[in-house]
PDB file of C-alpha atoms and ligand atoms in Angstrom:
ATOM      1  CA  UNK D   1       0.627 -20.826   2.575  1.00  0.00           C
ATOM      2  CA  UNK D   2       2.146 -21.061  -1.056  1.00  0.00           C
ATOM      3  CA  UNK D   3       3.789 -18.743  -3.257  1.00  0.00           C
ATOM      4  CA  UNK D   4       0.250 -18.225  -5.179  1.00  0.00           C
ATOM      5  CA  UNK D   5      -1.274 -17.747  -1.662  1.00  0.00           C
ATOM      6  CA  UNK D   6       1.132 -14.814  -1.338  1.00  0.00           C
ATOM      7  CA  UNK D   7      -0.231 -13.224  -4.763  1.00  0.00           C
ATOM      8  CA  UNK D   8      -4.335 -14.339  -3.784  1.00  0.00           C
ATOM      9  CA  UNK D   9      -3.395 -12.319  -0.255  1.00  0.00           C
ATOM     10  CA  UNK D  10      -2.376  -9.203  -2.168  1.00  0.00           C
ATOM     11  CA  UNK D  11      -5.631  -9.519  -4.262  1.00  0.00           C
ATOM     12  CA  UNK D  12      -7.893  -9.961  -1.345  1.00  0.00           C
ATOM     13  CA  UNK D  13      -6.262  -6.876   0.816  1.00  0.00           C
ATOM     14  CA  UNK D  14      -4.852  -9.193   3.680  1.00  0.00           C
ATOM     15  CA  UNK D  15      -1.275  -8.219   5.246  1.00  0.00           C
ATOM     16  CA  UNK D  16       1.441 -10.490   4.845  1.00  0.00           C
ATOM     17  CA  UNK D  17       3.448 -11.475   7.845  1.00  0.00           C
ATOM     18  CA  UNK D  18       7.175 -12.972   7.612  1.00  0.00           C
ATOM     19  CA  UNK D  19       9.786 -13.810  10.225  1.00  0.00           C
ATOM     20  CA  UNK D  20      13.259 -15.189   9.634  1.00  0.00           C
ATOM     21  CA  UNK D  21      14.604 -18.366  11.404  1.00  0.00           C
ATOM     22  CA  UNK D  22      17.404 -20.121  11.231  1.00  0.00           C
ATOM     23  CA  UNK D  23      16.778 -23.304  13.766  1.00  0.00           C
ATOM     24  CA  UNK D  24      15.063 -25.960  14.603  1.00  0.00           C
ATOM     25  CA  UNK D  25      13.782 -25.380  18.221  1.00  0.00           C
ATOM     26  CA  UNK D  26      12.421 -21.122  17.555  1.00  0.00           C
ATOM     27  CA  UNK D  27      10.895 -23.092  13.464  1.00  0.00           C
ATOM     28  CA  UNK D  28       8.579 -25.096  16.470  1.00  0.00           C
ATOM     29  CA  UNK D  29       7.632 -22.559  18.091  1.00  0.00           C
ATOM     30  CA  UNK D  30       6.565 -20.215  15.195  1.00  0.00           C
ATOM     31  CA  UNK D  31       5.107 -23.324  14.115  1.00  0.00           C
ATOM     32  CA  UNK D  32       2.175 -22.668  16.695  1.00  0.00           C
ATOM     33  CA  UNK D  33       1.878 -19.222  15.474  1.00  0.00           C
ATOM     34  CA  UNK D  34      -0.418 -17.586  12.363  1.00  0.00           C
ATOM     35  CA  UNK D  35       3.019 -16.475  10.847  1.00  0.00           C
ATOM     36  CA  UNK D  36       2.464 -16.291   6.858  1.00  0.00           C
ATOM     37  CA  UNK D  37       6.267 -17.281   6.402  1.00  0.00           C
ATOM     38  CA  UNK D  38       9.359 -17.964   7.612  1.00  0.00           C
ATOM     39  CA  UNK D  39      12.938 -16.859   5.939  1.00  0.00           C
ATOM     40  CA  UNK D  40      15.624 -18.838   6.288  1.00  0.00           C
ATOM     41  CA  UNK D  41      17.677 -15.532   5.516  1.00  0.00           C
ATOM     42  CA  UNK D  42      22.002 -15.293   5.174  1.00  0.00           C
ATOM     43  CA  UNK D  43      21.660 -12.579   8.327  1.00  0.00           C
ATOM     44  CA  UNK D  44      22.284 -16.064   9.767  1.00  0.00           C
ATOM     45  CA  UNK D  45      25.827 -15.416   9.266  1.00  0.00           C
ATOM     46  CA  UNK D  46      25.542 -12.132  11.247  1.00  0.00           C
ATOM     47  CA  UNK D  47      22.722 -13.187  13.835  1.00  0.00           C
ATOM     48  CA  UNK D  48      24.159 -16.840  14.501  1.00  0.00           C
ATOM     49  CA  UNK D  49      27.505 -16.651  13.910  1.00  0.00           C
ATOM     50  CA  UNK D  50      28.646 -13.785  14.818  1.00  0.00           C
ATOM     51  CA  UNK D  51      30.269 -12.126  11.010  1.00  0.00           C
ATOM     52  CA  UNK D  52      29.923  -8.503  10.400  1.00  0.00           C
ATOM     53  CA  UNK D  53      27.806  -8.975   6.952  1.00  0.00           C
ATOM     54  CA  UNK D  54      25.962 -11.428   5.352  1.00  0.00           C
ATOM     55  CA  UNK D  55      28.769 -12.017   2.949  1.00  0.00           C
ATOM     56  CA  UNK D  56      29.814 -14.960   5.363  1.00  0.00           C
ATOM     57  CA  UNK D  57      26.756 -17.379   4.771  1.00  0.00           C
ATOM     58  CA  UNK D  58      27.096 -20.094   2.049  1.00  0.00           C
ATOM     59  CA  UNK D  59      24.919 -22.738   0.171  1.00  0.00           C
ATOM     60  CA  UNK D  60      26.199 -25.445   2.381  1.00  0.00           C
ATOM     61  CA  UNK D  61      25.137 -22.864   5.857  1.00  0.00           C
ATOM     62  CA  UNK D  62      22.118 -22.252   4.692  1.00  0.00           C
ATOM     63  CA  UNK D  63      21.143 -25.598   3.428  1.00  0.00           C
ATOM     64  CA  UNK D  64      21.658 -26.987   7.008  1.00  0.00           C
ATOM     65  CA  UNK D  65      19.760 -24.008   8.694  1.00  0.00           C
ATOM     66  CA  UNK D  66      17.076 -24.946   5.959  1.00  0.00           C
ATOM     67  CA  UNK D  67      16.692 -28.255   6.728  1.00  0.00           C
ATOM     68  CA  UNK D  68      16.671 -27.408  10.537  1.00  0.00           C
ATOM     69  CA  UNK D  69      13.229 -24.921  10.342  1.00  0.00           C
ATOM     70  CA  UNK D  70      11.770 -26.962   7.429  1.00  0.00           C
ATOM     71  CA  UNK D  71      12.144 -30.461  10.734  1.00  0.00           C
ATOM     72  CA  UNK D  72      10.373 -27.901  12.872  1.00  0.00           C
ATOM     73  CA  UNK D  73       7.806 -26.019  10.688  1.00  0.00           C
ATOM     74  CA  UNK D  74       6.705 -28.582   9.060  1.00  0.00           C
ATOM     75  CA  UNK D  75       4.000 -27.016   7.688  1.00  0.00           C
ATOM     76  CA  UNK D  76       4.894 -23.440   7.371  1.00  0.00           C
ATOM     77  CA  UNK D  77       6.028 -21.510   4.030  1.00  0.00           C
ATOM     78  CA  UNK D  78       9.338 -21.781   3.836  1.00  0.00           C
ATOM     79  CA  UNK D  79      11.762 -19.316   1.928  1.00  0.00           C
ATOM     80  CA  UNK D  80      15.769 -19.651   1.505  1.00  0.00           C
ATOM     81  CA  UNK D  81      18.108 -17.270   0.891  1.00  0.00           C
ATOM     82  CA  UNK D  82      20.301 -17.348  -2.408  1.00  0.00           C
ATOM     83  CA  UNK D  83      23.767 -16.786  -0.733  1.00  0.00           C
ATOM     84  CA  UNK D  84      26.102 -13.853  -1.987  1.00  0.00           C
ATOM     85  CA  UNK D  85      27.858 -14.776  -5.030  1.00  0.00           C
ATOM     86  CA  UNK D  86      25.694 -17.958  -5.449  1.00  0.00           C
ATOM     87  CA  UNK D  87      23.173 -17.373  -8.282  1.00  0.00           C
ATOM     88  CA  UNK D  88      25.846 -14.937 -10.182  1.00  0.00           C
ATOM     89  CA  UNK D  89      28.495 -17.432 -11.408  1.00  0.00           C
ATOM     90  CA  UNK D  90      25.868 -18.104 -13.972  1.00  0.00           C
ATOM     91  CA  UNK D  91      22.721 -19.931 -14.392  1.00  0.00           C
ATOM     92  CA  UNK D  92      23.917 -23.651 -13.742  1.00  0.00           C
ATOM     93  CA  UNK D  93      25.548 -22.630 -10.504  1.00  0.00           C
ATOM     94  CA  UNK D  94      22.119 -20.860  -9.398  1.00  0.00           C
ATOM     95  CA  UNK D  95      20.192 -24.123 -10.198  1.00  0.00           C
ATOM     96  CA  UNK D  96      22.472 -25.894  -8.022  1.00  0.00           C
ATOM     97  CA  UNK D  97      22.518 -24.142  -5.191  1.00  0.00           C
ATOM     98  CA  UNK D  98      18.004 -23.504  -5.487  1.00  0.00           C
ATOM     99  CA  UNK D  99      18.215 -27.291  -5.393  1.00  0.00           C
ATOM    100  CA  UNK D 100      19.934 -27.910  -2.872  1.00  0.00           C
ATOM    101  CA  UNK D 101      17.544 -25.523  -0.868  1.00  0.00           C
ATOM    102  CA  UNK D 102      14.455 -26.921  -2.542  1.00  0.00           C
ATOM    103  CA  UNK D 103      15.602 -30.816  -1.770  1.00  0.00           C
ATOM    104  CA  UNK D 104      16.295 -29.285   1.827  1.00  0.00           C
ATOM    105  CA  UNK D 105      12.675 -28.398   2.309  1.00  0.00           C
ATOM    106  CA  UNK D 106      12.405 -25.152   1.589  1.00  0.00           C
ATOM    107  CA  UNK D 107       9.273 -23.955  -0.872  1.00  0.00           C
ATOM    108  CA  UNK D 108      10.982 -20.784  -2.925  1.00  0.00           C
ATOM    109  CA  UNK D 109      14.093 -18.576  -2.822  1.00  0.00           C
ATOM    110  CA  UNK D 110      14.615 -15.504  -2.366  1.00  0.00           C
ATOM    111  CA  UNK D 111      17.707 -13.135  -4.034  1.00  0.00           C
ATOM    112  CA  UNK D 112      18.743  -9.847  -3.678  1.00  0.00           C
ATOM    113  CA  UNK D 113      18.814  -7.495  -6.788  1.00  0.00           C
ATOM    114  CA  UNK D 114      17.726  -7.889 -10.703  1.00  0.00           C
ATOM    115  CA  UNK D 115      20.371  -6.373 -13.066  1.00  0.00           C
ATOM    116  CA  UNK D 116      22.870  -8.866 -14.417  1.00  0.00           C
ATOM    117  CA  UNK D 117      21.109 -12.299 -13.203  1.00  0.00           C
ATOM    118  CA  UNK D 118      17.796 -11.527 -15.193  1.00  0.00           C
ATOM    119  CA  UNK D 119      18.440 -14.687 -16.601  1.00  0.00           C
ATOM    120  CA  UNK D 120      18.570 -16.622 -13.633  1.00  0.00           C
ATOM    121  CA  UNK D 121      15.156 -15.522 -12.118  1.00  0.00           C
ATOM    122  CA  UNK D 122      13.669 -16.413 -15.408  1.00  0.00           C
ATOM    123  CA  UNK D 123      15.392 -19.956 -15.633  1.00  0.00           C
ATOM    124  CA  UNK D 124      14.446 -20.500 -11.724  1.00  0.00           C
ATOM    125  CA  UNK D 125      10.855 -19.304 -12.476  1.00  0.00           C
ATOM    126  CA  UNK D 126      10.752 -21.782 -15.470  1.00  0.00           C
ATOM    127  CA  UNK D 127      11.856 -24.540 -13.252  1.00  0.00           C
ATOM    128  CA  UNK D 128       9.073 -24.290 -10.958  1.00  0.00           C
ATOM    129  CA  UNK D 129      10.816 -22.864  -8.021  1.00  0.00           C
ATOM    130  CA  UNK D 130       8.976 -19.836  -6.524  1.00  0.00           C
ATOM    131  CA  UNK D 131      11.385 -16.315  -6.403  1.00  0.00           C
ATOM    132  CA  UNK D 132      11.053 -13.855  -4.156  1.00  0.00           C
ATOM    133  CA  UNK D 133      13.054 -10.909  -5.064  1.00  0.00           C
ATOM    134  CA  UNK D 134      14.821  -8.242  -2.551  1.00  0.00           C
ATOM    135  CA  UNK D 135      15.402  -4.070  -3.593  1.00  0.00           C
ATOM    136  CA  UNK D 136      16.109  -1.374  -2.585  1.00  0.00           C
ATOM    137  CA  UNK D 137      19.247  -2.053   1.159  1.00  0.00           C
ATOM    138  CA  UNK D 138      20.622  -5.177  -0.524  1.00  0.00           C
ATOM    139  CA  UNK D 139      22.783  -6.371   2.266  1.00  0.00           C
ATOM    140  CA  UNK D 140      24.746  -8.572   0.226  1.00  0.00           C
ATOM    141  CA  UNK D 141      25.773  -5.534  -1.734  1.00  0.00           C
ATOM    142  CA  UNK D 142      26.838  -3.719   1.460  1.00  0.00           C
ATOM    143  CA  UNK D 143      30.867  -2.264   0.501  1.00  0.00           C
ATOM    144  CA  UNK D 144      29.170  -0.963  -2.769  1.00  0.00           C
ATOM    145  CA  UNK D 145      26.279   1.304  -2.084  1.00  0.00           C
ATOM    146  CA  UNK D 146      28.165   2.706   1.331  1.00  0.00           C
ATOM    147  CA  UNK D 147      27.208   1.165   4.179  1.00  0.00           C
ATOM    148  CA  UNK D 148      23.576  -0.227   5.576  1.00  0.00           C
ATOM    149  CA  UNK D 149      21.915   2.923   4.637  1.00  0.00           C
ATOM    150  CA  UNK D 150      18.596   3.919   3.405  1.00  0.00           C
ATOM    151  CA  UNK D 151      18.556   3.243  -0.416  1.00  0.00           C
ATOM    152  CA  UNK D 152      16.189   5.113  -3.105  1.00  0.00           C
ATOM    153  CA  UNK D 153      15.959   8.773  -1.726  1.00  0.00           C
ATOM    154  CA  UNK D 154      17.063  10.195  -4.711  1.00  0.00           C
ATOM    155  CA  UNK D 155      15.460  10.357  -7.726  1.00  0.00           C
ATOM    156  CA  UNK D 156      17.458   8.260  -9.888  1.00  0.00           C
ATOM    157  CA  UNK D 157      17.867   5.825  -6.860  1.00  0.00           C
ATOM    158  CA  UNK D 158      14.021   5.367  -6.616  1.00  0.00           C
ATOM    159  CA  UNK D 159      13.398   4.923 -10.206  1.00  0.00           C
ATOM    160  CA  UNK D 160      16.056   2.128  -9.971  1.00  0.00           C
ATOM    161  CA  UNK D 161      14.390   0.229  -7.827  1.00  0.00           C
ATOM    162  CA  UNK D 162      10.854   0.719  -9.013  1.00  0.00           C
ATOM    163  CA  UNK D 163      12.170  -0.363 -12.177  1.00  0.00           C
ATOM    164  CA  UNK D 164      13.586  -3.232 -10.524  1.00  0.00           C
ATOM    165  CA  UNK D 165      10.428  -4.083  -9.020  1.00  0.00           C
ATOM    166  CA  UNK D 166       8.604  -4.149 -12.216  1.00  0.00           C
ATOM    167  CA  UNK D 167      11.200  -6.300 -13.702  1.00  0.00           C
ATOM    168  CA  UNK D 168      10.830  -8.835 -10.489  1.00  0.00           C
ATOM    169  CA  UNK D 169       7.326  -9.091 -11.445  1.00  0.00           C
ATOM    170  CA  UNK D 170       7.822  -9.588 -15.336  1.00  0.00           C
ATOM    171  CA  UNK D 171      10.405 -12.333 -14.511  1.00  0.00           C
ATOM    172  CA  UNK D 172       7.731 -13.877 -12.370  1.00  0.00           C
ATOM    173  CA  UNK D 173       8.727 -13.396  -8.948  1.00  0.00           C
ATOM    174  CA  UNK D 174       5.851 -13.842  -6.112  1.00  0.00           C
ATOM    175  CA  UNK D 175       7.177 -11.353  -4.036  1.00  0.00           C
ATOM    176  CA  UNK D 176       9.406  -8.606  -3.349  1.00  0.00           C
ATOM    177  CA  UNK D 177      11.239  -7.530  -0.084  1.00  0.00           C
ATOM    178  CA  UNK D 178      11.749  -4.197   0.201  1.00  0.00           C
ATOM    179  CA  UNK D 179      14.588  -3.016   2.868  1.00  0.00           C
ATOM    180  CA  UNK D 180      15.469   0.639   3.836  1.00  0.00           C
ATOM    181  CA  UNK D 181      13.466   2.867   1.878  1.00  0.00           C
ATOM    182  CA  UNK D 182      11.749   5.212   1.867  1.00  0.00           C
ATOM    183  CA  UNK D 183       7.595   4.936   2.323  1.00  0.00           C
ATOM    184  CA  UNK D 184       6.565   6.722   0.135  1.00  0.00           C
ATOM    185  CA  UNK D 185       8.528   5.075  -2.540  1.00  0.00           C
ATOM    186  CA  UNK D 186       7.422   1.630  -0.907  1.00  0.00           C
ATOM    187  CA  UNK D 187       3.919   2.575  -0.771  1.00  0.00           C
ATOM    188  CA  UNK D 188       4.107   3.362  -4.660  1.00  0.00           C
ATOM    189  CA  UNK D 189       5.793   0.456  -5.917  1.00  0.00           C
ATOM    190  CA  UNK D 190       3.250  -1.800  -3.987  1.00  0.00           C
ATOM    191  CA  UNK D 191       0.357   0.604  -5.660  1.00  0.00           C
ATOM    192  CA  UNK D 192       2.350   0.230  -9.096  1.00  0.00           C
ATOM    193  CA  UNK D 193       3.116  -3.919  -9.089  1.00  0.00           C
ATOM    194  CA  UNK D 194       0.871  -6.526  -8.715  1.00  0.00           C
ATOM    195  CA  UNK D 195       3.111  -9.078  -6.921  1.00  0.00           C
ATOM    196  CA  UNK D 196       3.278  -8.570  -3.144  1.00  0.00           C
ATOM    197  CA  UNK D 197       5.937  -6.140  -1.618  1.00  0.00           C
ATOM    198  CA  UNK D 198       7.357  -7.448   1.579  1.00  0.00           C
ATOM    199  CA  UNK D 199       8.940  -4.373   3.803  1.00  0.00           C
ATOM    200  CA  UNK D 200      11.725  -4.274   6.298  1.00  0.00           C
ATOM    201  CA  UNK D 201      12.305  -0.880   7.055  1.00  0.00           C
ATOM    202  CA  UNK D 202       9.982   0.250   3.968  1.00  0.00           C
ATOM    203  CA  UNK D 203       6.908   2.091   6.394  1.00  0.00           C
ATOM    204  CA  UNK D 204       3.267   1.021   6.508  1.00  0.00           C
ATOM    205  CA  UNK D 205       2.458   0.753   2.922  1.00  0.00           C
ATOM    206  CA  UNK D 206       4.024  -2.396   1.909  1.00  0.00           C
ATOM    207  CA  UNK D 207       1.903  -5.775   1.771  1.00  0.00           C
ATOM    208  CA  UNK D 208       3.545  -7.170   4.390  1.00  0.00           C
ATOM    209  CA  UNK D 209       6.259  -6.439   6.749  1.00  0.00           C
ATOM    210  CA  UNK D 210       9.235  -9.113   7.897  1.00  0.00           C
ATOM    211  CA  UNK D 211      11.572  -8.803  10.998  1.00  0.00           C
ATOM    212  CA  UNK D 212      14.675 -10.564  11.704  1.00  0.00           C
ATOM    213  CA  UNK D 213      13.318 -12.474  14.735  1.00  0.00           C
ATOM    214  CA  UNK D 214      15.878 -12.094  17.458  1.00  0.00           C
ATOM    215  CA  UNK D 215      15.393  -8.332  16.780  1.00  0.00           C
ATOM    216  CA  UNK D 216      11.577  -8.683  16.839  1.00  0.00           C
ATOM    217  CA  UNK D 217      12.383 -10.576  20.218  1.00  0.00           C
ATOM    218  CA  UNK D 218      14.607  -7.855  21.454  1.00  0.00           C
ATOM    219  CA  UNK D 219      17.081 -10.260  21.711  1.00  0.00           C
ATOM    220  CA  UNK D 220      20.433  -7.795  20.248  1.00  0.00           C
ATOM    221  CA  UNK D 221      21.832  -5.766  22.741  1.00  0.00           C
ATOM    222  CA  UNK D 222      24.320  -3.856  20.205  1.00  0.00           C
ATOM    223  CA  UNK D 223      21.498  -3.225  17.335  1.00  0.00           C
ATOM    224  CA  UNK D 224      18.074  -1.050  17.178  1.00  0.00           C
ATOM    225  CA  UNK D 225      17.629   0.236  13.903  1.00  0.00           C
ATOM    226  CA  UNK D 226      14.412   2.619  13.637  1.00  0.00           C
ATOM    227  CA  UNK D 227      12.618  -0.136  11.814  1.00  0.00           C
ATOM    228  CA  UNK D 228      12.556  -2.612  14.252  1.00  0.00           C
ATOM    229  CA  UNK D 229       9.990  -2.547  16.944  1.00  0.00           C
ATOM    230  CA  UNK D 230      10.864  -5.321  20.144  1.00  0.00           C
ATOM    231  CA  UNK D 231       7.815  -7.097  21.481  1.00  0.00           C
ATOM    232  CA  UNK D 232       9.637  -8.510  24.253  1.00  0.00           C
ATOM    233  CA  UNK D 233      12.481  -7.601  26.405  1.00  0.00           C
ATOM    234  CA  UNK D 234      14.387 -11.172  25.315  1.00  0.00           C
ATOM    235  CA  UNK D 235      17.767  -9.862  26.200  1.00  0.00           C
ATOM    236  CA  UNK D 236      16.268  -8.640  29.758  1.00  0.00           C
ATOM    237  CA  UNK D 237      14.181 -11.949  30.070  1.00  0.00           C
ATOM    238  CA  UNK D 238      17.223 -14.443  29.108  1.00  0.00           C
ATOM    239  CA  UNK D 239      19.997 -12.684  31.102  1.00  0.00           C
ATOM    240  CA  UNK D 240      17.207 -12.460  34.126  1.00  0.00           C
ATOM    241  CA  UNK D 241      16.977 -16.191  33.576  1.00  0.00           C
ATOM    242  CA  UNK D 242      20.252 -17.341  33.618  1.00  0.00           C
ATOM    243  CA  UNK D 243      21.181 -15.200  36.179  1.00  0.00           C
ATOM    244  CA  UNK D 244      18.176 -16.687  38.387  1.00  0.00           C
ATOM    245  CA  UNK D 245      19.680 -20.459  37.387  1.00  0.00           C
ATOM    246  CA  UNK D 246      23.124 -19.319  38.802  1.00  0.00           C
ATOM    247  CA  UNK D 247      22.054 -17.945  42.039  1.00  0.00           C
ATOM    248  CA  UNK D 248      19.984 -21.259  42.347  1.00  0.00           C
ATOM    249  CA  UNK D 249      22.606 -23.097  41.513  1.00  0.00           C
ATOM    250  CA  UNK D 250      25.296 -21.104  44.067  1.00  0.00           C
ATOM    251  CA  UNK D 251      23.297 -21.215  46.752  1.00  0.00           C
ATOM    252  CA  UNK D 252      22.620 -25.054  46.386  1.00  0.00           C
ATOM    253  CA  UNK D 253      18.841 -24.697  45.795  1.00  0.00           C
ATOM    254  CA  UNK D 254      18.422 -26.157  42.296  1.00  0.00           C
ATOM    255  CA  UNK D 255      18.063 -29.032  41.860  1.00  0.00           C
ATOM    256  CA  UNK D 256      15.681 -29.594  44.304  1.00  0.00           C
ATOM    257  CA  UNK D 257      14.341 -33.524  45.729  1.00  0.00           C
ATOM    258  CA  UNK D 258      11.671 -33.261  43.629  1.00  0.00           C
ATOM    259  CA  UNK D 259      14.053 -32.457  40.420  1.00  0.00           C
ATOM    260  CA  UNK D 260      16.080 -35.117  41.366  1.00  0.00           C
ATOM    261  CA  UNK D 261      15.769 -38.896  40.997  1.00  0.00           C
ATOM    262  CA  UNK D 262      15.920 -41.390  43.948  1.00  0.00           C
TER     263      UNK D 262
HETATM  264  O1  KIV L 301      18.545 -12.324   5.548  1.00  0.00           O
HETATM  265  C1  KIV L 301      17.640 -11.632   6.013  1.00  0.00           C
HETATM  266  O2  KIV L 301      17.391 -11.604   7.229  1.00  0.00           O
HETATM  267  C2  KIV L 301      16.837 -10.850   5.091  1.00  0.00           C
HETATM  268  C3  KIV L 301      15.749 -10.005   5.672  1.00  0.00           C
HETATM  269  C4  KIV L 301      16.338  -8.759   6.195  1.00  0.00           C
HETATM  270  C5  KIV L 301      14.686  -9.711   4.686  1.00  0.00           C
HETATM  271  O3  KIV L 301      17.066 -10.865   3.921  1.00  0.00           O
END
């Protein structure tokens, strides 16, 4: 996949799957999989180490975690996510931090939001590096708009963010993530722009849909949004696993002759 394959998808009527990743061992295994693309989002700083928002993650985090999944999807699609703060201390900062992402291995960026950092989509777009914009929950905006709550219900609110939208695609973005809207305002926006709209929480009528994987893995314990749908009992599996590996352990059956050397 490329960011034009992205567009060509939208024109032909085929869904768009994404998955975020942060390491190395799960960028293999997706590797193996018919996954369209793989986010190296900042919920890193929330799903791998442990923060309360996504304020936490920085260039330098998510440069590593980049370079980790790009080592073990080597030939997957590969997004990175423009830290909070980091592409609105102007347009010089935001080229530094997209290349560092780009030289990591990653193919395009994604950031949240339009108004105010126009310019830098534009610039980034110019520069050859492939945007993907993100409306409507912007996470990184969390102590502003109240919480993570659904955005666009009203009708001011959902004008924004079509607005927004068409404004992503003007600049020249590939794509758009939606996150915590409503569908029907999803489903219009994807009717009304001809880039591809992404949806987390956005219902059916997006072009494609993306899920944090260790929630698509049922992997959190503490968090089950209605949005995400588990298609496995990881938490159950693991815990069943490691539970199995102590018993073996305590009662002296593991390791066996066999796993042992002579
Ligand atoms: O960082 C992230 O995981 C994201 C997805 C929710 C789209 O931005």
């Amino acid at each position: 996949m490329s960011s034009s394959d992205f567009l060509r998808a939208k024109i032909e009527g085929r869904r768009l799957s994404m998955v975020t990743c942060y390491d190395y061992t799960f960028a293999r295994l997706l590797s193996g999989s018919a996954i369209d693309g793989i986010l190296v989002g900042d919920s890193v700083a929330m799903v791998m180490q442990g923060h309360p928002s996504t304020l936490y993650a920085t260039v330098e985090l998510i440069r590593l975690h980049t370079e980790a999944v790009v080592r073990g999807a080597t030939a997957k699609f590969v997004v990175a996510d423009m830290p909070f703060l980091s592409f609105r201390r102007g347009v010089t900062a935001a080229l530094d931090s997209a290349h560092a992402f780009m030289t990591a291995g990653a193919h395009a960026v994604k950031l949240e939001g339009v108004d105010g950092h126009e310019d830098v989509i534009q610039r980034l777009v110019e520069s050859g590096i492939p945007v993907m914009g993100h409306l409507g929950l912007q996470p990184q905006a969390v102590h502003a708009c109240g919480g993570f709550r659904v955005q666009g219900r009203s009708n001011d609110s959902a004008q924004a963010i079509s607005r927004q939208a068409s404004t992503l695609e003007v600049l020249g973005a590939f794509a758009v993530v939606l996150e915590c809207v409503p569908a029907s305002l999803a489903e219009d926006i994807t009717k009304a722009i001809r880039i591809p709209t992404i949806g987390i929480g956005a219902g059916a009528g997006c072009d494609g849909q993306i899920l944090v994987l260790q929630d698509l893995l049922g992997m959190n314990l503490d968090f089950r949004p209605r949005f995400v749908r588990p298609f496995l009992d990881g938490a159950r599996n693991i815990q069943d696993a490691v539970t199995q590996f102590d018993e073996a352990v305590k009662a002296g059956t593991f390791p066996s002759t066999e796993e042992s050397y002579s």
